[in-house]
XYZ file of C-alpha atoms in Angstrom:
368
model
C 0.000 0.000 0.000
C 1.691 3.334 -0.728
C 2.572 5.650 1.984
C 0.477 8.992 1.974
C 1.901 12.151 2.224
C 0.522 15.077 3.957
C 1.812 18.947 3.287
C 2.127 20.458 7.134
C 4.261 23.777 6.733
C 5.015 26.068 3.814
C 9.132 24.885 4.917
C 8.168 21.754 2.823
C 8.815 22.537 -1.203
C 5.721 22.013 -2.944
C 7.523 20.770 -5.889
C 8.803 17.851 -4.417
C 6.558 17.797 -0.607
C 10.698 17.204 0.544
C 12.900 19.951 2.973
C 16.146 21.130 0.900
C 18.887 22.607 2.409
C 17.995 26.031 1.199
C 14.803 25.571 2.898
C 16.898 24.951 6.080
C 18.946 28.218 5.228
C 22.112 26.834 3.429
C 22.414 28.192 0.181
C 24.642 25.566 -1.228
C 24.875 28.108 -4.766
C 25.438 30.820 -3.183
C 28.780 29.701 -1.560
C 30.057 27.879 -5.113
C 29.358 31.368 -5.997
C 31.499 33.322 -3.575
C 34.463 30.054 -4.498
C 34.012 31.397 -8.262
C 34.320 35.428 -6.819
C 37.700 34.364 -4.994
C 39.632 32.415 -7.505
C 42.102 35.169 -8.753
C 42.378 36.462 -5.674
C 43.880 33.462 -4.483
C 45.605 33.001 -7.453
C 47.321 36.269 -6.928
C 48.849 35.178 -3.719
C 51.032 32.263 -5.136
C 54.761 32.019 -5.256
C 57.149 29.200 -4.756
C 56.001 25.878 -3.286
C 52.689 26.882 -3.620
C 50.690 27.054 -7.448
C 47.828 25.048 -6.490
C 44.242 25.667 -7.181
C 41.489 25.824 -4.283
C 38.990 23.448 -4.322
C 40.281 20.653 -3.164
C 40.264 18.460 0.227
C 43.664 20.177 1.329
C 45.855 22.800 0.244
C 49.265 21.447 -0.853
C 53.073 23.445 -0.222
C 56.265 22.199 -1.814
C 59.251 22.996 0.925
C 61.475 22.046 -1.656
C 60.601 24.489 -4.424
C 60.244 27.145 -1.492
C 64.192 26.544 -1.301
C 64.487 25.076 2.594
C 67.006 22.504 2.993
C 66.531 21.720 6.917
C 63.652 23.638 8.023
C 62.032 23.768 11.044
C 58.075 24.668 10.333
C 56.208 27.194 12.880
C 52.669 27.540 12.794
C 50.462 29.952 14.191
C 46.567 30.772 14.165
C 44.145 33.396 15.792
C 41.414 35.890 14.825
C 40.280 39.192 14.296
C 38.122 40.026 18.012
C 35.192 41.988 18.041
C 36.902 44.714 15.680
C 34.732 42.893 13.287
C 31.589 43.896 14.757
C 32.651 47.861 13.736
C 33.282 46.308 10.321
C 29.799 44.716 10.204
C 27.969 47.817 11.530
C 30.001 49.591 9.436
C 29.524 47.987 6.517
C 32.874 47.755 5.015
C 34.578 44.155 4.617
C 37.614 44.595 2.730
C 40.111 45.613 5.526
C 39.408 42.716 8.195
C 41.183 40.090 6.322
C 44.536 41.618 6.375
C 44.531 42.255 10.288
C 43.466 38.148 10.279
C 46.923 37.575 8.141
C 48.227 40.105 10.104
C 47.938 38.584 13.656
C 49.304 35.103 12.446
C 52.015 36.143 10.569
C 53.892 38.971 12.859
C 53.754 35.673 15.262
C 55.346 33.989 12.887
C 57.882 36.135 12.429
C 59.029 36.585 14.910
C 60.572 33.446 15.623
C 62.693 34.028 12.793
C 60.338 32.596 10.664
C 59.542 33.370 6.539
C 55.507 32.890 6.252
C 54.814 29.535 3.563
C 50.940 29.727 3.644
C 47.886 30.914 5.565
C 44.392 29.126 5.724
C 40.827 30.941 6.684
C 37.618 30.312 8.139
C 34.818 32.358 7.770
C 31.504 31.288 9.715
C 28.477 33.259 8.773
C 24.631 32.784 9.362
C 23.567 33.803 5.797
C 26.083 33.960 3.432
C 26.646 36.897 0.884
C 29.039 36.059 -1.817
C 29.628 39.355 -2.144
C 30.809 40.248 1.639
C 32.454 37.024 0.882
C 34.539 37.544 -1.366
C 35.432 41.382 -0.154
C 36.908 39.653 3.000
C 38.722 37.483 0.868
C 40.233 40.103 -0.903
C 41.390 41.594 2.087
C 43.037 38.071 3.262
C 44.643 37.446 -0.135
C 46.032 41.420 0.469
C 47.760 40.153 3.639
C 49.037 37.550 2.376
C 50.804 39.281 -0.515
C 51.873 41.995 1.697
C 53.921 38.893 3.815
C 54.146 37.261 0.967
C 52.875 33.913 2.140
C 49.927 31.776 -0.466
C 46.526 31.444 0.493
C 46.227 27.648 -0.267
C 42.506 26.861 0.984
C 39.951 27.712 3.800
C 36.445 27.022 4.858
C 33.301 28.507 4.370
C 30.749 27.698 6.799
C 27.019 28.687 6.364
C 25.669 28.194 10.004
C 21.599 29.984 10.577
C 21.066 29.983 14.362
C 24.139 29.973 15.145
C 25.152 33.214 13.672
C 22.176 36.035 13.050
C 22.219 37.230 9.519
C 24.853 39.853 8.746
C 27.063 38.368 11.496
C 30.159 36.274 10.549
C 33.532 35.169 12.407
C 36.938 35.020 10.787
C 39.986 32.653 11.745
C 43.026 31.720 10.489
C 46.043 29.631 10.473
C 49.601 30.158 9.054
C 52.631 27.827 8.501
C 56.245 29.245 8.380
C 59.411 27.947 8.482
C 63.361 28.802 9.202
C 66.214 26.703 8.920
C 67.227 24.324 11.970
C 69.657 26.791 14.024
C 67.814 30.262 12.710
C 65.252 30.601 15.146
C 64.304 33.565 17.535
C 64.961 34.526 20.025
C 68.805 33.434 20.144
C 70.554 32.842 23.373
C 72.715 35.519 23.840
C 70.419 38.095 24.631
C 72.262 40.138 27.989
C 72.411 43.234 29.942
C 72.750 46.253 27.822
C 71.107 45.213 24.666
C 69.071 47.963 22.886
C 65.214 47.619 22.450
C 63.823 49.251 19.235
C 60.111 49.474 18.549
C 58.488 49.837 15.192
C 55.291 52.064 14.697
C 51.824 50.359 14.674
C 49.227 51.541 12.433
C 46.480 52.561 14.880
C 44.856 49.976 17.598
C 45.415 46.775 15.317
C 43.227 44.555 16.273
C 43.216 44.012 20.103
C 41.763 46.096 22.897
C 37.896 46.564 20.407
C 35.748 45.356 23.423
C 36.986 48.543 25.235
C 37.524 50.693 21.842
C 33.777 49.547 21.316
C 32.341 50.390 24.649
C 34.456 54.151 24.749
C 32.760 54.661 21.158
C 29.473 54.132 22.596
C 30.036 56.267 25.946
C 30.839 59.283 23.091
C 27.911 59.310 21.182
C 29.242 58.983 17.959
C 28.238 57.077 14.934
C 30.546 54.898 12.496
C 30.038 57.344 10.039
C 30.567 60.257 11.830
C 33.721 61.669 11.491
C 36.844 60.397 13.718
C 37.762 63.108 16.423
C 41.138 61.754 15.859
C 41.553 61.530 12.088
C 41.218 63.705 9.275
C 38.683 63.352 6.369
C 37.726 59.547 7.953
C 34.377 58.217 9.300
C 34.776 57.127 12.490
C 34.363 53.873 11.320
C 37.137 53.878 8.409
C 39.567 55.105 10.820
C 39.258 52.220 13.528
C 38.918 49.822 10.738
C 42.584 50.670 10.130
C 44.241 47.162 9.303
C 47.065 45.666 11.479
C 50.492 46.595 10.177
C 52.526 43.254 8.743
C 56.164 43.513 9.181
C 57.067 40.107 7.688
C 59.517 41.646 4.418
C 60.550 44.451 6.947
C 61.629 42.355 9.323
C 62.933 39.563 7.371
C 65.235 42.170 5.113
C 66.895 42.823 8.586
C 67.217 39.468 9.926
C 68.774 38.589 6.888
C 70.906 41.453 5.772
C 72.230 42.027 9.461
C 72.436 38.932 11.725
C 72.064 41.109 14.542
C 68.562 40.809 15.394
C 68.028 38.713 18.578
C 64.652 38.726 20.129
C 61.506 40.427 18.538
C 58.271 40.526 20.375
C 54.817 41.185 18.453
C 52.883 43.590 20.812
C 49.319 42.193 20.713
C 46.670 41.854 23.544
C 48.484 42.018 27.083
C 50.436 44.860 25.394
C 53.876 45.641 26.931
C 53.887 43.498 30.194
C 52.462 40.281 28.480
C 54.283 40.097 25.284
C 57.740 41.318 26.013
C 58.536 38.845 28.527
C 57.281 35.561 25.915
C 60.955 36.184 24.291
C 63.239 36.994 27.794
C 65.314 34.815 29.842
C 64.043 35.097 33.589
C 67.104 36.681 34.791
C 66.463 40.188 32.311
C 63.747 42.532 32.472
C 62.964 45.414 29.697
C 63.465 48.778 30.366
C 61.259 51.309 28.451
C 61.064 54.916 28.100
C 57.406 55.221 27.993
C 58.308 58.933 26.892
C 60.556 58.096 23.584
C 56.980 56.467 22.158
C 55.289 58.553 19.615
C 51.307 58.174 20.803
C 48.970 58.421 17.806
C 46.036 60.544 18.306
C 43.601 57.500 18.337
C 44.840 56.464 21.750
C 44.939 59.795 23.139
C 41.005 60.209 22.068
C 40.613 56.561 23.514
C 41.730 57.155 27.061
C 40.520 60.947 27.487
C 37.167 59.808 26.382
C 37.303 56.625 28.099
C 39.197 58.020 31.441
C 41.390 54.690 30.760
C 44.368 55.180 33.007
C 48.199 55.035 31.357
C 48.704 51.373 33.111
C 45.217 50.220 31.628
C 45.909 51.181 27.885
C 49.681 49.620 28.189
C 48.028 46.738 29.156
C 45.523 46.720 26.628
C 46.483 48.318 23.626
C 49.858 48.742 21.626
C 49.800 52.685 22.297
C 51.436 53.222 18.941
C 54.519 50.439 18.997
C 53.601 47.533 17.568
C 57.234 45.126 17.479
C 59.957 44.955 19.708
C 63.304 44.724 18.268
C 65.997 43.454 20.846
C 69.836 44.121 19.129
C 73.204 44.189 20.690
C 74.163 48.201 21.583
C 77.030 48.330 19.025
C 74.277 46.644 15.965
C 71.614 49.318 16.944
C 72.072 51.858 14.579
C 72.706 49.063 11.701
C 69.444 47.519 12.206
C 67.544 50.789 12.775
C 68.693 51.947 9.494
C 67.933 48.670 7.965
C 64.501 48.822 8.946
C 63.689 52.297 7.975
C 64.748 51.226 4.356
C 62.188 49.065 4.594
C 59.760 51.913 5.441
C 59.688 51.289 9.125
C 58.995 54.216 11.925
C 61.834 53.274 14.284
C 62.328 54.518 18.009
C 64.853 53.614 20.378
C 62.399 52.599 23.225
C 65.537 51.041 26.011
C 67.585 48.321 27.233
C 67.647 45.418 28.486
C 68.692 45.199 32.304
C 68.922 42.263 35.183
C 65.527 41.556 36.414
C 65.100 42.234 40.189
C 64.592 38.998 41.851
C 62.098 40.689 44.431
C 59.500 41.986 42.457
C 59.928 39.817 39.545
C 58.879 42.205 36.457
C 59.619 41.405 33.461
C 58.980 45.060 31.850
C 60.729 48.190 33.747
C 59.093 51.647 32.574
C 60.695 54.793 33.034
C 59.069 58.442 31.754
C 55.452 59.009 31.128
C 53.352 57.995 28.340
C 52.226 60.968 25.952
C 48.367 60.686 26.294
């Protein structure tokens, strides 16, 4: 006897009285739509070891053809925070992507390590191939800006999980140096000079607070930036994260002298600079040799964030550390600003006092 079928809901497609996965909110064309958007862009990011096309079950990278004999391979992966909730109220896509290639790669880097290839994930609740493929473009910028190939990612269409509009980024970089290359080395001592390279604005850590001081002015995305000529509000937070992958890697390679570098991410200058130290130094720093852009001055005024709070959660306008020998200071700091580097002479490093234990020293007053 044949089974009878009964239409319940308008969810059931009358063509067929049978759920699809579009019915369910997956639009299965819509994301072979955004893979067709992002082809040349991910094209654009190839170089040796890498000439692959996406589409595959895994992205392949030749260590060979990249020209390691010995390598040791360092990988790295995080995300982009809740900057990306300016970028979605915002509306503007095509910047996030670099600070996600951004925050892998300067990890990468500085271990001594020359970024292979980066992978994404985007998570969305509805996906737009357009949005799509505008934070693509943004992660296949990064990645020629390190000069690392984008060799595959996910897309992930998830309603309920995500509302519509909402979406998530991640991603996950390989590098590699040869076996004897890595930072930091081991001579690091008393004496040695600390450099620090200029960030671009707030990168991408410290946006729950940047968020919250936003919202305690008044001010709109689109409303012009207090701090920032001719930009929205918006545009001007949406700044991407400075990579200094070539910058850094010229020096390594054309001086030898480098011998510690610490990315300054979330935890700022008492959380990052003591990853690369010995426990018997410390970092001192001359709060008052660091040029403060505007954005953090506006950030703590309007936020009455106290100096301690913002060097804790924000770069305050020095985003690497440099550690060098005193006598290879000047050689690297010159190397670096041919590479288009802001470079300030930010201290030294000194014996770390066994009573209170502090890895960072700070001497002078930040500019706020």
């Amino acid at each position: 006897m044949p089974e009878s079928k009964t239409p319940s809901t308008s969810a059931i497609d009358p063509k067929n009285n049978g759920l699809t996965y579009a019915d369910a909110g997956v639009d299965i064309d819509a994301g072979n739509s955004m893979v067709d958007k992002i082809k040349p862009l991910v094209r654009s990011t190839r170089r040796p070891g890498a000439d692959g096309e996406i589409g595959g079950f895994g992205g392949l990278f030749d260590l060979k053809a990249a020209g390691f004999k010995d390598p040791v391979l360092v990988a790295a992966n995080d995300g982009v925070g809740t900057k990306l909730k300016i970028a979605i109220d915002a509306d503007r896509h095509d910047t996030v992507g670099i600070d996600l290639v951004a925050m892998c790669v300067n990890d990468l880097v500085v271990q001594g390590a020359e970024p292979l290839f980066f992978l994404d994930y985007f998570a969305t609740g509805k996906l737009n191939p357009e949005q799509g493929a505008a934070i693509v473009k943004g992660i296949a910028e990064g990645c020629l800006q390190s000069g690392c190939a984008l060799i595959g990612g996910e897309t992930a269409e998830m309603p309920g999980m995500y509302r519509d509009g909402d979406y998530d980024l991640a991603g996950f970089a390989v590098g590699a140096a040869e076996r004897g290359q890595l930072l930091p080395a081991g001579d690091l001592e008393t004496g040695d000079v600390i450099l620090g390279l200029g960030s671009s604005g707030v990168h991408s850590n410290g946006f729950s607070l940047v968020r919250r001081i936003v919202e305690l002015s008044g001010l709109g995305w689109q409303d012009a930036a207090p701090f920032a000529a001719d930009q929205s509000l918006g545009e001007a937070l949406l700044t991407p994260t400075r990579i200094y992958v070539k910058s850094l890697l010229s020096a390594i390679r054309s001086t030898g002298a480098i011998k510690a570098l610490a990315h300054i991410t979330g935890g700022g200058f008492p959380d990052n600079i003591p990853r690369v130290l010995p426990e018997t130094l410390a970092a001192e720093i001359n709060l008052s040799a660091i040029p403060v852009p505007a954005v953090f001055s506006w950030l703590a005024k309007t936020g009455g964030v106290e100096p301690h709070e913002m060097l804790r959660t924000f770069n305050c306008g020095i985003g690497m550390i440099v550690v060098v020998a005193a006598d290879k200071a000047e050689t690297v700091a010159q190397a670096l600003k041919a590479e288009g580097e802001t470079v300030v002479t930010l201290g030294r490093m000194i014996a770390r006092d066994a009573n209170n234990n502090q890895g960072v020293v700070y001497q002078g007053t930040l500019s706020l």
